[in-house]
Amino acid sequence: MRIATWNINSVRTREQRVRDFLERTDVDVLCLQETKCTDKQFPDFTDTGYQQAHFGLHSFNGVAILSRVGLEDVSHDFGQPGFNKDFAAEQTLEARAIGANCGGVTVWSLYVPNGREIADPHYTYKLDWLAALASYAEQGPDKLCLVGDFNIAPRDEDVWDRSYFNGKTHVTPRERAALKKLEEAGLTQATELIQDEYTYWDYQSLRFQKGEGIRIDLQYTRGITATSARVDRDERKGKGASDHAPVIVDYDYQAPKANTAGSQETEAAPHDGADSSNTTEATLF
């Protein structure tokens, strides 16, 4: 079973890139983050032979799953907190998670909160969000795959210059401890198979051209074993690329091919309320 995760940074802008990626990589499941559109605006990829589910509320955030091995029991709530910068107001659920049963494996496409700055309320929100994810994982299904943009570099080696990040998010002990909680819940970081490869390069300051990246796009699994993993670095090249590269992992698990002929788009369960935050994600650099 081949599962890929990709922060697409606007799926409508990069629809053809997604189509080309599906055709050339032979993935069974593709998880997208930062689709930056509502459910109605999400492109229809079902003509490619993949079923799809999307959760998006506004022109920021947004997550999706495309699967050719089945897409059942779609959900966007694993018990995570919502967010509102006014803590006295209702904390509404953001479009940061969508999960489904894909060929017998519960797969979640996750866009972990950025954290912004250590003193920012969004940093606490990030830690609380990850704590809820670990709690879900501890009690979750036997075959589980949590993938996406985690906005945390697990090791110092996963950033091009550790000193650049002094006093910044993405590398703090508390964030890394939150990732360790996933392992304590019985998950393995499948993307540890990738050595010396980054997955994100900011558009600013020619980061990609200089090789100044970070590894924050990860896959955590239980019940299926990763046999190989790679970063599709070529997808970060060229005009119109996302600032993230896809991360592709092969698992020693044979999922049945779903018959998607004539299938309709699978939608997430209805959600209550809307994201009340009026701020977009802060750029890391």
PDB file of C-alpha atoms in Angstrom:
ATOM      1  CA  MET A   1       0.000   0.000   0.000  1.00  0.00           C
ATOM      2  CA  ARG A   2       1.461   3.342  -1.031  1.00  0.00           C
ATOM      3  CA  ILE A   3       0.434   6.447   0.923  1.00  0.00           C
ATOM      4  CA  ALA A   4       1.540   9.995   0.141  1.00  0.00           C
ATOM      5  CA  THR A   5       1.123  13.244   2.032  1.00  0.00           C
ATOM      6  CA  TRP A   6       1.457  16.663   0.424  1.00  0.00           C
ATOM      7  CA  ASN A   7       0.848  20.174   1.681  1.00  0.00           C
ATOM      8  CA  ILE A   8      -0.434  21.459  -1.642  1.00  0.00           C
ATOM      9  CA  ASN A   9      -0.681  25.154  -0.630  1.00  0.00           C
ATOM     10  CA  SER A  10      -3.846  25.797  -2.708  1.00  0.00           C
ATOM     11  CA  VAL A  11      -5.312  22.852  -4.577  1.00  0.00           C
ATOM     12  CA  ARG A  12      -7.141  24.985  -7.125  1.00  0.00           C
ATOM     13  CA  THR A  13      -3.868  26.599  -8.146  1.00  0.00           C
ATOM     14  CA  ARG A  14      -2.181  23.206  -8.458  1.00  0.00           C
ATOM     15  CA  GLU A  15      -4.974  20.910  -9.655  1.00  0.00           C
ATOM     16  CA  GLN A  16      -3.004  19.755 -12.699  1.00  0.00           C
ATOM     17  CA  ARG A  17       0.021  19.023 -10.532  1.00  0.00           C
ATOM     18  CA  VAL A  18      -2.145  16.755  -8.389  1.00  0.00           C
ATOM     19  CA  ARG A  19      -3.457  14.978 -11.478  1.00  0.00           C
ATOM     20  CA  ASP A  20       0.046  14.482 -12.856  1.00  0.00           C
ATOM     21  CA  PHE A  21       1.264  13.246  -9.470  1.00  0.00           C
ATOM     22  CA  LEU A  22      -1.499  10.625  -9.230  1.00  0.00           C
ATOM     23  CA  GLU A  23      -0.720   9.383 -12.722  1.00  0.00           C
ATOM     24  CA  ARG A  24       3.036   9.017 -12.304  1.00  0.00           C
ATOM     25  CA  THR A  25       3.370   7.806  -8.695  1.00  0.00           C
ATOM     26  CA  ASP A  26       0.801   4.979  -8.514  1.00  0.00           C
ATOM     27  CA  VAL A  27      -0.202   5.951  -4.970  1.00  0.00           C
ATOM     28  CA  ASP A  28      -3.134   4.227  -3.306  1.00  0.00           C
ATOM     29  CA  VAL A  29      -3.931   7.127  -0.973  1.00  0.00           C
ATOM     30  CA  LEU A  30      -3.002  10.800  -1.292  1.00  0.00           C
ATOM     31  CA  CYS A  31      -3.525  13.116   1.669  1.00  0.00           C
ATOM     32  CA  LEU A  32      -3.535  16.855   1.000  1.00  0.00           C
ATOM     33  CA  GLN A  33      -3.218  19.780   3.386  1.00  0.00           C
ATOM     34  CA  GLU A  34      -3.696  23.528   3.011  1.00  0.00           C
ATOM     35  CA  THR A  35      -6.165  23.082   0.178  1.00  0.00           C
ATOM     36  CA  LYS A  36      -7.312  26.654   0.848  1.00  0.00           C
ATOM     37  CA  CYS A  37     -10.876  26.255  -0.391  1.00  0.00           C
ATOM     38  CA  THR A  38     -14.358  25.324   0.724  1.00  0.00           C
ATOM     39  CA  ASP A  39     -15.862  21.909   0.060  1.00  0.00           C
ATOM     40  CA  LYS A  40     -17.791  23.276  -2.930  1.00  0.00           C
ATOM     41  CA  GLN A  41     -14.634  24.767  -4.434  1.00  0.00           C
ATOM     42  CA  PHE A  42     -12.556  21.584  -4.156  1.00  0.00           C
ATOM     43  CA  PRO A  43     -11.765  20.131  -7.623  1.00  0.00           C
ATOM     44  CA  ASP A  44     -13.363  16.882  -8.732  1.00  0.00           C
ATOM     45  CA  PHE A  45     -10.674  14.214  -9.118  1.00  0.00           C
ATOM     46  CA  THR A  46     -13.023  11.232  -9.345  1.00  0.00           C
ATOM     47  CA  ASP A  47     -12.368  10.887 -13.078  1.00  0.00           C
ATOM     48  CA  THR A  48      -8.848   9.707 -12.133  1.00  0.00           C
ATOM     49  CA  GLY A  49     -10.230   6.588 -10.423  1.00  0.00           C
ATOM     50  CA  TYR A  50      -9.899   7.985  -6.903  1.00  0.00           C
ATOM     51  CA  GLN A  51     -12.673   8.654  -4.443  1.00  0.00           C
ATOM     52  CA  GLN A  52     -12.309  11.886  -2.529  1.00  0.00           C
ATOM     53  CA  ALA A  53     -13.256  13.543   0.722  1.00  0.00           C
ATOM     54  CA  HIS A  54     -12.524  17.145   1.645  1.00  0.00           C
ATOM     55  CA  PHE A  55     -13.013  19.371   4.665  1.00  0.00           C
ATOM     56  CA  GLY A  56     -12.641  23.095   4.036  1.00  0.00           C
ATOM     57  CA  LEU A  57     -14.370  26.140   5.462  1.00  0.00           C
ATOM     58  CA  HIS A  58     -12.525  29.152   4.050  1.00  0.00           C
ATOM     59  CA  SER A  59      -9.668  30.203   1.774  1.00  0.00           C
ATOM     60  CA  PHE A  60      -7.103  28.899   4.285  1.00  0.00           C
ATOM     61  CA  ASN A  61      -6.439  25.556   5.994  1.00  0.00           C
ATOM     62  CA  GLY A  62      -8.386  22.671   4.419  1.00  0.00           C
ATOM     63  CA  VAL A  63      -7.556  18.943   4.210  1.00  0.00           C
ATOM     64  CA  ALA A  64      -8.451  16.120   1.828  1.00  0.00           C
ATOM     65  CA  ILE A  65      -8.031  12.412   1.138  1.00  0.00           C
ATOM     66  CA  LEU A  66      -7.980  10.825  -2.326  1.00  0.00           C
ATOM     67  CA  SER A  67      -8.160   7.019  -2.302  1.00  0.00           C
ATOM     68  CA  ARG A  68      -8.447   4.245  -4.857  1.00  0.00           C
ATOM     69  CA  VAL A  69      -8.709   1.505  -2.207  1.00  0.00           C
ATOM     70  CA  GLY A  70     -11.951   2.648  -0.617  1.00  0.00           C
ATOM     71  CA  LEU A  71     -13.095   5.656   1.379  1.00  0.00           C
ATOM     72  CA  GLU A  72     -15.497   4.894   4.198  1.00  0.00           C
ATOM     73  CA  ASP A  73     -16.460   6.259   7.610  1.00  0.00           C
ATOM     74  CA  VAL A  74     -15.250   9.766   6.822  1.00  0.00           C
ATOM     75  CA  SER A  75     -14.758  12.025   9.837  1.00  0.00           C
ATOM     76  CA  HIS A  76     -13.103  15.338  10.636  1.00  0.00           C
ATOM     77  CA  ASP A  77     -13.166  15.139  14.424  1.00  0.00           C
ATOM     78  CA  PHE A  78     -10.837  12.989  16.520  1.00  0.00           C
ATOM     79  CA  GLY A  79     -11.471  15.045  19.643  1.00  0.00           C
ATOM     80  CA  GLN A  80      -9.201  17.977  18.794  1.00  0.00           C
ATOM     81  CA  PRO A  81      -9.814  21.434  20.275  1.00  0.00           C
ATOM     82  CA  GLY A  82     -11.044  24.371  18.272  1.00  0.00           C
ATOM     83  CA  PHE A  83      -9.491  27.813  18.236  1.00  0.00           C
ATOM     84  CA  ASN A  84     -10.539  31.386  18.766  1.00  0.00           C
ATOM     85  CA  LYS A  85      -8.083  34.137  19.670  1.00  0.00           C
ATOM     86  CA  ASP A  86     -10.800  35.393  22.003  1.00  0.00           C
ATOM     87  CA  PHE A  87     -10.649  32.635  24.613  1.00  0.00           C
ATOM     88  CA  ALA A  88     -13.894  33.859  26.158  1.00  0.00           C
ATOM     89  CA  ALA A  89     -15.697  32.999  22.909  1.00  0.00           C
ATOM     90  CA  GLU A  90     -16.644  29.597  21.551  1.00  0.00           C
ATOM     91  CA  GLN A  91     -13.635  27.683  20.246  1.00  0.00           C
ATOM     92  CA  THR A  92     -14.678  26.529  16.790  1.00  0.00           C
ATOM     93  CA  LEU A  93     -13.238  23.561  14.934  1.00  0.00           C
ATOM     94  CA  GLU A  94     -10.791  24.453  12.166  1.00  0.00           C
ATOM     95  CA  ALA A  95     -10.460  22.507   8.912  1.00  0.00           C
ATOM     96  CA  ARG A  96      -7.281  20.719   9.929  1.00  0.00           C
ATOM     97  CA  ALA A  97      -8.169  17.022  10.032  1.00  0.00           C
ATOM     98  CA  ILE A  98     -10.030  14.498   7.940  1.00  0.00           C
ATOM     99  CA  GLY A  99      -9.949  10.736   8.364  1.00  0.00           C
ATOM    100  CA  ALA A 100     -11.394   7.700   6.604  1.00  0.00           C
ATOM    101  CA  ASN A 101     -11.120   3.931   6.339  1.00  0.00           C
ATOM    102  CA  CYS A 102      -9.014   3.317   3.236  1.00  0.00           C
ATOM    103  CA  GLY A 103      -8.798  -0.374   2.407  1.00  0.00           C
ATOM    104  CA  GLY A 104      -8.870  -1.426   6.047  1.00  0.00           C
ATOM    105  CA  VAL A 105      -6.487   1.261   7.325  1.00  0.00           C
ATOM    106  CA  THR A 106      -7.747   4.345   9.135  1.00  0.00           C
ATOM    107  CA  VAL A 107      -5.925   7.228   7.453  1.00  0.00           C
ATOM    108  CA  TRP A 108      -5.929  10.824   8.718  1.00  0.00           C
ATOM    109  CA  SER A 109      -4.783  13.822   6.697  1.00  0.00           C
ATOM    110  CA  LEU A 110      -3.594  16.366   9.265  1.00  0.00           C
ATOM    111  CA  TYR A 111      -2.578  20.004   9.169  1.00  0.00           C
ATOM    112  CA  VAL A 112      -1.180  20.634  12.638  1.00  0.00           C
ATOM    113  CA  PRO A 113      -1.443  24.250  13.829  1.00  0.00           C
ATOM    114  CA  ASN A 114       1.638  26.321  13.036  1.00  0.00           C
ATOM    115  CA  GLY A 115       2.186  27.699  16.525  1.00  0.00           C
ATOM    116  CA  ARG A 116       3.295  31.071  15.165  1.00  0.00           C
ATOM    117  CA  GLU A 117       5.403  32.211  18.123  1.00  0.00           C
ATOM    118  CA  ILE A 118       6.179  30.593  21.469  1.00  0.00           C
ATOM    119  CA  ALA A 119       4.351  33.341  23.369  1.00  0.00           C
ATOM    120  CA  ASP A 120       1.359  33.254  21.024  1.00  0.00           C
ATOM    121  CA  PRO A 121      -1.902  31.531  22.102  1.00  0.00           C
ATOM    122  CA  HIS A 122      -1.625  29.548  18.886  1.00  0.00           C
ATOM    123  CA  TYR A 123       1.405  27.746  20.357  1.00  0.00           C
ATOM    124  CA  THR A 124      -0.670  26.488  23.287  1.00  0.00           C
ATOM    125  CA  TYR A 125      -3.408  25.551  20.834  1.00  0.00           C
ATOM    126  CA  LYS A 126      -0.845  23.543  18.852  1.00  0.00           C
ATOM    127  CA  LEU A 127       0.255  21.597  21.932  1.00  0.00           C
ATOM    128  CA  ASP A 128      -3.337  20.940  23.010  1.00  0.00           C
ATOM    129  CA  TRP A 129      -4.203  19.794  19.484  1.00  0.00           C
ATOM    130  CA  LEU A 130      -1.320  17.332  19.472  1.00  0.00           C
ATOM    131  CA  ALA A 131      -2.217  16.083  22.951  1.00  0.00           C
ATOM    132  CA  ALA A 132      -5.719  15.287  21.706  1.00  0.00           C
ATOM    133  CA  LEU A 133      -4.219  13.484  18.705  1.00  0.00           C
ATOM    134  CA  ALA A 134      -2.049  11.333  20.978  1.00  0.00           C
ATOM    135  CA  SER A 135      -5.063  10.526  23.142  1.00  0.00           C
ATOM    136  CA  TYR A 136      -7.019   9.474  20.060  1.00  0.00           C
ATOM    137  CA  ALA A 137      -4.095   7.377  18.806  1.00  0.00           C
ATOM    138  CA  GLU A 138      -3.766   5.598  22.127  1.00  0.00           C
ATOM    139  CA  GLN A 139      -7.374   4.435  21.925  1.00  0.00           C
ATOM    140  CA  GLY A 140      -7.641   4.337  18.149  1.00  0.00           C
ATOM    141  CA  PRO A 141      -7.883   1.512  15.593  1.00  0.00           C
ATOM    142  CA  ASP A 142      -5.319  -1.257  15.196  1.00  0.00           C
ATOM    143  CA  LYS A 143      -4.371  -0.160  11.681  1.00  0.00           C
ATOM    144  CA  LEU A 144      -3.787   3.575  11.820  1.00  0.00           C
ATOM    145  CA  CYS A 145      -1.896   6.052   9.667  1.00  0.00           C
ATOM    146  CA  LEU A 146      -1.541   9.697  10.748  1.00  0.00           C
ATOM    147  CA  VAL A 147       0.048  11.754   7.982  1.00  0.00           C
ATOM    148  CA  GLY A 148       0.445  15.379   7.083  1.00  0.00           C
ATOM    149  CA  ASP A 149       2.150  18.653   7.827  1.00  0.00           C
ATOM    150  CA  PHE A 150       3.035  18.399  11.524  1.00  0.00           C
ATOM    151  CA  ASN A 151       4.826  21.763  11.651  1.00  0.00           C
ATOM    152  CA  ILE A 152       7.512  20.208  13.866  1.00  0.00           C
ATOM    153  CA  ALA A 153      11.018  19.068  12.955  1.00  0.00           C
ATOM    154  CA  PRO A 154      11.584  15.936  15.068  1.00  0.00           C
ATOM    155  CA  ARG A 155      15.390  16.296  15.286  1.00  0.00           C
ATOM    156  CA  ASP A 156      17.976  19.057  14.992  1.00  0.00           C
ATOM    157  CA  GLU A 157      19.181  17.305  11.826  1.00  0.00           C
ATOM    158  CA  ASP A 158      15.781  18.021  10.285  1.00  0.00           C
ATOM    159  CA  VAL A 159      16.495  21.759   9.926  1.00  0.00           C
ATOM    160  CA  TRP A 160      19.217  23.287   7.799  1.00  0.00           C
ATOM    161  CA  ASP A 161      20.553  25.502  10.615  1.00  0.00           C
ATOM    162  CA  ARG A 162      19.513  24.826  14.184  1.00  0.00           C
ATOM    163  CA  SER A 163      20.818  28.193  15.378  1.00  0.00           C
ATOM    164  CA  TYR A 164      18.424  29.990  13.032  1.00  0.00           C
ATOM    165  CA  PHE A 165      15.525  28.517  15.015  1.00  0.00           C
ATOM    166  CA  ASN A 166      16.663  29.614  18.457  1.00  0.00           C
ATOM    167  CA  GLY A 167      13.630  31.129  20.164  1.00  0.00           C
ATOM    168  CA  LYS A 168      11.300  29.994  17.382  1.00  0.00           C
ATOM    169  CA  THR A 169       8.637  27.312  17.101  1.00  0.00           C
ATOM    170  CA  HIS A 170       8.921  23.977  15.255  1.00  0.00           C
ATOM    171  CA  VAL A 171      11.967  22.812  17.260  1.00  0.00           C
ATOM    172  CA  THR A 172      11.057  23.434  20.912  1.00  0.00           C
ATOM    173  CA  PRO A 173      11.298  20.620  23.476  1.00  0.00           C
ATOM    174  CA  ARG A 174       7.561  20.821  24.181  1.00  0.00           C
ATOM    175  CA  GLU A 175       6.663  20.374  20.499  1.00  0.00           C
ATOM    176  CA  ARG A 176       9.024  17.456  20.098  1.00  0.00           C
ATOM    177  CA  ALA A 177       7.711  15.909  23.297  1.00  0.00           C
ATOM    178  CA  ALA A 178       4.222  16.113  21.792  1.00  0.00           C
ATOM    179  CA  LEU A 179       5.441  14.054  18.827  1.00  0.00           C
ATOM    180  CA  LYS A 180       7.011  11.533  21.199  1.00  0.00           C
ATOM    181  CA  LYS A 181       3.574  11.048  22.755  1.00  0.00           C
ATOM    182  CA  LEU A 182       2.458   9.562  19.430  1.00  0.00           C
ATOM    183  CA  GLU A 183       5.222   6.986  19.686  1.00  0.00           C
ATOM    184  CA  GLU A 184       4.297   6.299  23.299  1.00  0.00           C
ATOM    185  CA  ALA A 185       0.760   5.664  22.044  1.00  0.00           C
ATOM    186  CA  GLY A 186       2.145   2.818  19.928  1.00  0.00           C
ATOM    187  CA  LEU A 187       2.869   4.525  16.621  1.00  0.00           C
ATOM    188  CA  THR A 188       6.071   4.452  14.579  1.00  0.00           C
ATOM    189  CA  GLN A 189       7.361   7.355  12.537  1.00  0.00           C
ATOM    190  CA  ALA A 190       7.534   5.695   9.126  1.00  0.00           C
ATOM    191  CA  THR A 191       9.278   8.715   7.638  1.00  0.00           C
ATOM    192  CA  GLU A 192      12.368   8.039   9.770  1.00  0.00           C
ATOM    193  CA  LEU A 193      13.350   5.908   6.786  1.00  0.00           C
ATOM    194  CA  ILE A 194      14.084   9.204   5.034  1.00  0.00           C
ATOM    195  CA  GLN A 195      17.566  10.443   5.860  1.00  0.00           C
ATOM    196  CA  ASP A 196      18.962  13.915   5.170  1.00  0.00           C
ATOM    197  CA  GLU A 197      15.948  15.048   3.169  1.00  0.00           C
ATOM    198  CA  TYR A 198      13.831  18.120   3.793  1.00  0.00           C
ATOM    199  CA  THR A 199      10.154  18.425   2.876  1.00  0.00           C
ATOM    200  CA  TYR A 200       9.574  22.188   3.108  1.00  0.00           C
ATOM    201  CA  TRP A 201      11.476  25.176   1.741  1.00  0.00           C
ATOM    202  CA  ASP A 202      10.114  28.693   2.182  1.00  0.00           C
ATOM    203  CA  TYR A 203       9.579  30.737  -0.965  1.00  0.00           C
ATOM    204  CA  GLN A 204      11.540  33.588   0.623  1.00  0.00           C
ATOM    205  CA  SER A 205      15.311  34.064   0.306  1.00  0.00           C
ATOM    206  CA  LEU A 206      15.749  31.316  -2.301  1.00  0.00           C
ATOM    207  CA  ARG A 207      15.556  28.678   0.432  1.00  0.00           C
ATOM    208  CA  PHE A 208      15.043  25.808  -2.009  1.00  0.00           C
ATOM    209  CA  GLN A 209      17.889  26.827  -4.273  1.00  0.00           C
ATOM    210  CA  LYS A 210      20.186  27.137  -1.240  1.00  0.00           C
ATOM    211  CA  GLY A 211      19.096  23.816   0.261  1.00  0.00           C
ATOM    212  CA  GLU A 212      17.738  25.556   3.342  1.00  0.00           C
ATOM    213  CA  GLY A 213      14.771  23.416   4.269  1.00  0.00           C
ATOM    214  CA  ILE A 214      13.160  21.546   7.131  1.00  0.00           C
ATOM    215  CA  ARG A 215      11.526  18.125   7.509  1.00  0.00           C
ATOM    216  CA  ILE A 216       8.027  18.612   8.912  1.00  0.00           C
ATOM    217  CA  ASP A 217       5.834  16.420   6.659  1.00  0.00           C
ATOM    218  CA  LEU A 218       5.580  13.092   8.448  1.00  0.00           C
ATOM    219  CA  GLN A 219       3.754   9.767   8.612  1.00  0.00           C
ATOM    220  CA  TYR A 220       3.046   7.909  11.870  1.00  0.00           C
ATOM    221  CA  THR A 221       1.599   4.399  11.687  1.00  0.00           C
ATOM    222  CA  ARG A 222       0.479   1.394  13.678  1.00  0.00           C
ATOM    223  CA  GLY A 223      -0.441  -2.053  12.368  1.00  0.00           C
ATOM    224  CA  ILE A 224       1.259  -1.637   8.979  1.00  0.00           C
ATOM    225  CA  THR A 225       5.008  -1.709   8.341  1.00  0.00           C
ATOM    226  CA  ALA A 226       6.843   0.803   6.182  1.00  0.00           C
ATOM    227  CA  THR A 227       9.299  -0.722   3.696  1.00  0.00           C
ATOM    228  CA  SER A 228      10.528   2.397   1.907  1.00  0.00           C
ATOM    229  CA  ALA A 229      10.012   6.153   1.921  1.00  0.00           C
ATOM    230  CA  ARG A 230      11.059   9.067  -0.227  1.00  0.00           C
ATOM    231  CA  VAL A 231      10.577  12.777  -0.750  1.00  0.00           C
ATOM    232  CA  ASP A 232       9.450  13.737  -4.252  1.00  0.00           C
ATOM    233  CA  ARG A 233      11.883  16.641  -4.351  1.00  0.00           C
ATOM    234  CA  ASP A 234      11.375  17.186  -8.078  1.00  0.00           C
ATOM    235  CA  GLU A 235       7.798  18.270  -7.361  1.00  0.00           C
ATOM    236  CA  ARG A 236       9.195  21.287  -5.481  1.00  0.00           C
ATOM    237  CA  LYS A 237      11.015  22.438  -8.632  1.00  0.00           C
ATOM    238  CA  GLY A 238       9.703  24.593 -11.414  1.00  0.00           C
ATOM    239  CA  LYS A 239       7.209  27.390 -11.743  1.00  0.00           C
ATOM    240  CA  GLY A 240       4.069  27.135  -9.631  1.00  0.00           C
ATOM    241  CA  ALA A 241       5.309  24.527  -7.167  1.00  0.00           C
ATOM    242  CA  SER A 242       4.036  24.250  -3.612  1.00  0.00           C
ATOM    243  CA  ASP A 243       6.553  25.149  -0.905  1.00  0.00           C
ATOM    244  CA  HIS A 244       6.248  21.531   0.331  1.00  0.00           C
ATOM    245  CA  ALA A 245       7.273  18.359  -1.477  1.00  0.00           C
ATOM    246  CA  PRO A 246       5.174  15.182  -1.359  1.00  0.00           C
ATOM    247  CA  VAL A 247       6.333  12.415   0.991  1.00  0.00           C
ATOM    248  CA  ILE A 248       5.624   8.893  -0.279  1.00  0.00           C
ATOM    249  CA  VAL A 249       5.774   5.749   1.866  1.00  0.00           C
ATOM    250  CA  ASP A 250       5.321   2.123   0.815  1.00  0.00           C
ATOM    251  CA  TYR A 251       3.812  -0.247   3.380  1.00  0.00           C
ATOM    252  CA  ASP A 252       3.843  -4.022   3.582  1.00  0.00           C
ATOM    253  CA  TYR A 253       0.075  -4.160   3.446  1.00  0.00           C
ATOM    254  CA  GLN A 254      -2.094  -5.202   0.524  1.00  0.00           C
ATOM    255  CA  ALA A 255      -5.272  -3.166   0.308  1.00  0.00           C
ATOM    256  CA  PRO A 256      -8.037  -4.292  -2.048  1.00  0.00           C
ATOM    257  CA  LYS A 257      -8.614  -2.130  -5.090  1.00  0.00           C
ATOM    258  CA  ALA A 258     -11.913  -0.335  -4.729  1.00  0.00           C
ATOM    259  CA  ASN A 259     -14.380  -0.290  -7.600  1.00  0.00           C
ATOM    260  CA  THR A 260     -14.867   3.427  -8.067  1.00  0.00           C
ATOM    261  CA  ALA A 261     -16.594   3.293 -11.422  1.00  0.00           C
ATOM    262  CA  GLY A 262     -19.483   5.707 -11.309  1.00  0.00           C
ATOM    263  CA  SER A 263     -18.796   6.514  -7.680  1.00  0.00           C
ATOM    264  CA  GLN A 264     -19.727   9.831  -6.250  1.00  0.00           C
ATOM    265  CA  GLU A 265     -17.555  12.055  -4.111  1.00  0.00           C
ATOM    266  CA  THR A 266     -17.504  11.011  -0.483  1.00  0.00           C
ATOM    267  CA  GLU A 267     -18.146  13.953   1.775  1.00  0.00           C
ATOM    268  CA  ALA A 268     -17.144  14.518   5.361  1.00  0.00           C
ATOM    269  CA  ALA A 269     -19.790  14.396   8.027  1.00  0.00           C
ATOM    270  CA  PRO A 270     -21.640  17.683   8.504  1.00  0.00           C
ATOM    271  CA  HIS A 271     -19.807  20.119  10.719  1.00  0.00           C
ATOM    272  CA  ASP A 272     -21.140  22.648  13.133  1.00  0.00           C
ATOM    273  CA  GLY A 273     -20.209  26.280  13.026  1.00  0.00           C
ATOM    274  CA  ALA A 274     -17.376  27.854  11.123  1.00  0.00           C
ATOM    275  CA  ASP A 275     -13.803  28.873  11.716  1.00  0.00           C
ATOM    276  CA  SER A 276     -14.055  32.258  13.396  1.00  0.00           C
ATOM    277  CA  SER A 277     -10.385  33.128  13.077  1.00  0.00           C
ATOM    278  CA  ASN A 278      -9.726  35.930  10.599  1.00  0.00           C
ATOM    279  CA  THR A 279      -5.988  35.397  10.485  1.00  0.00           C
ATOM    280  CA  THR A 280      -4.149  33.160   8.047  1.00  0.00           C
ATOM    281  CA  GLU A 281      -1.305  30.874   9.000  1.00  0.00           C
ATOM    282  CA  ALA A 282       1.892  32.773   9.690  1.00  0.00           C
ATOM    283  CA  THR A 283       4.841  31.965   7.441  1.00  0.00           C
ATOM    284  CA  LEU A 284       7.605  30.224   9.364  1.00  0.00           C
ATOM    285  CA  PHE A 285      10.402  32.370   8.036  1.00  0.00           C
TER     286      PHE A 285
END
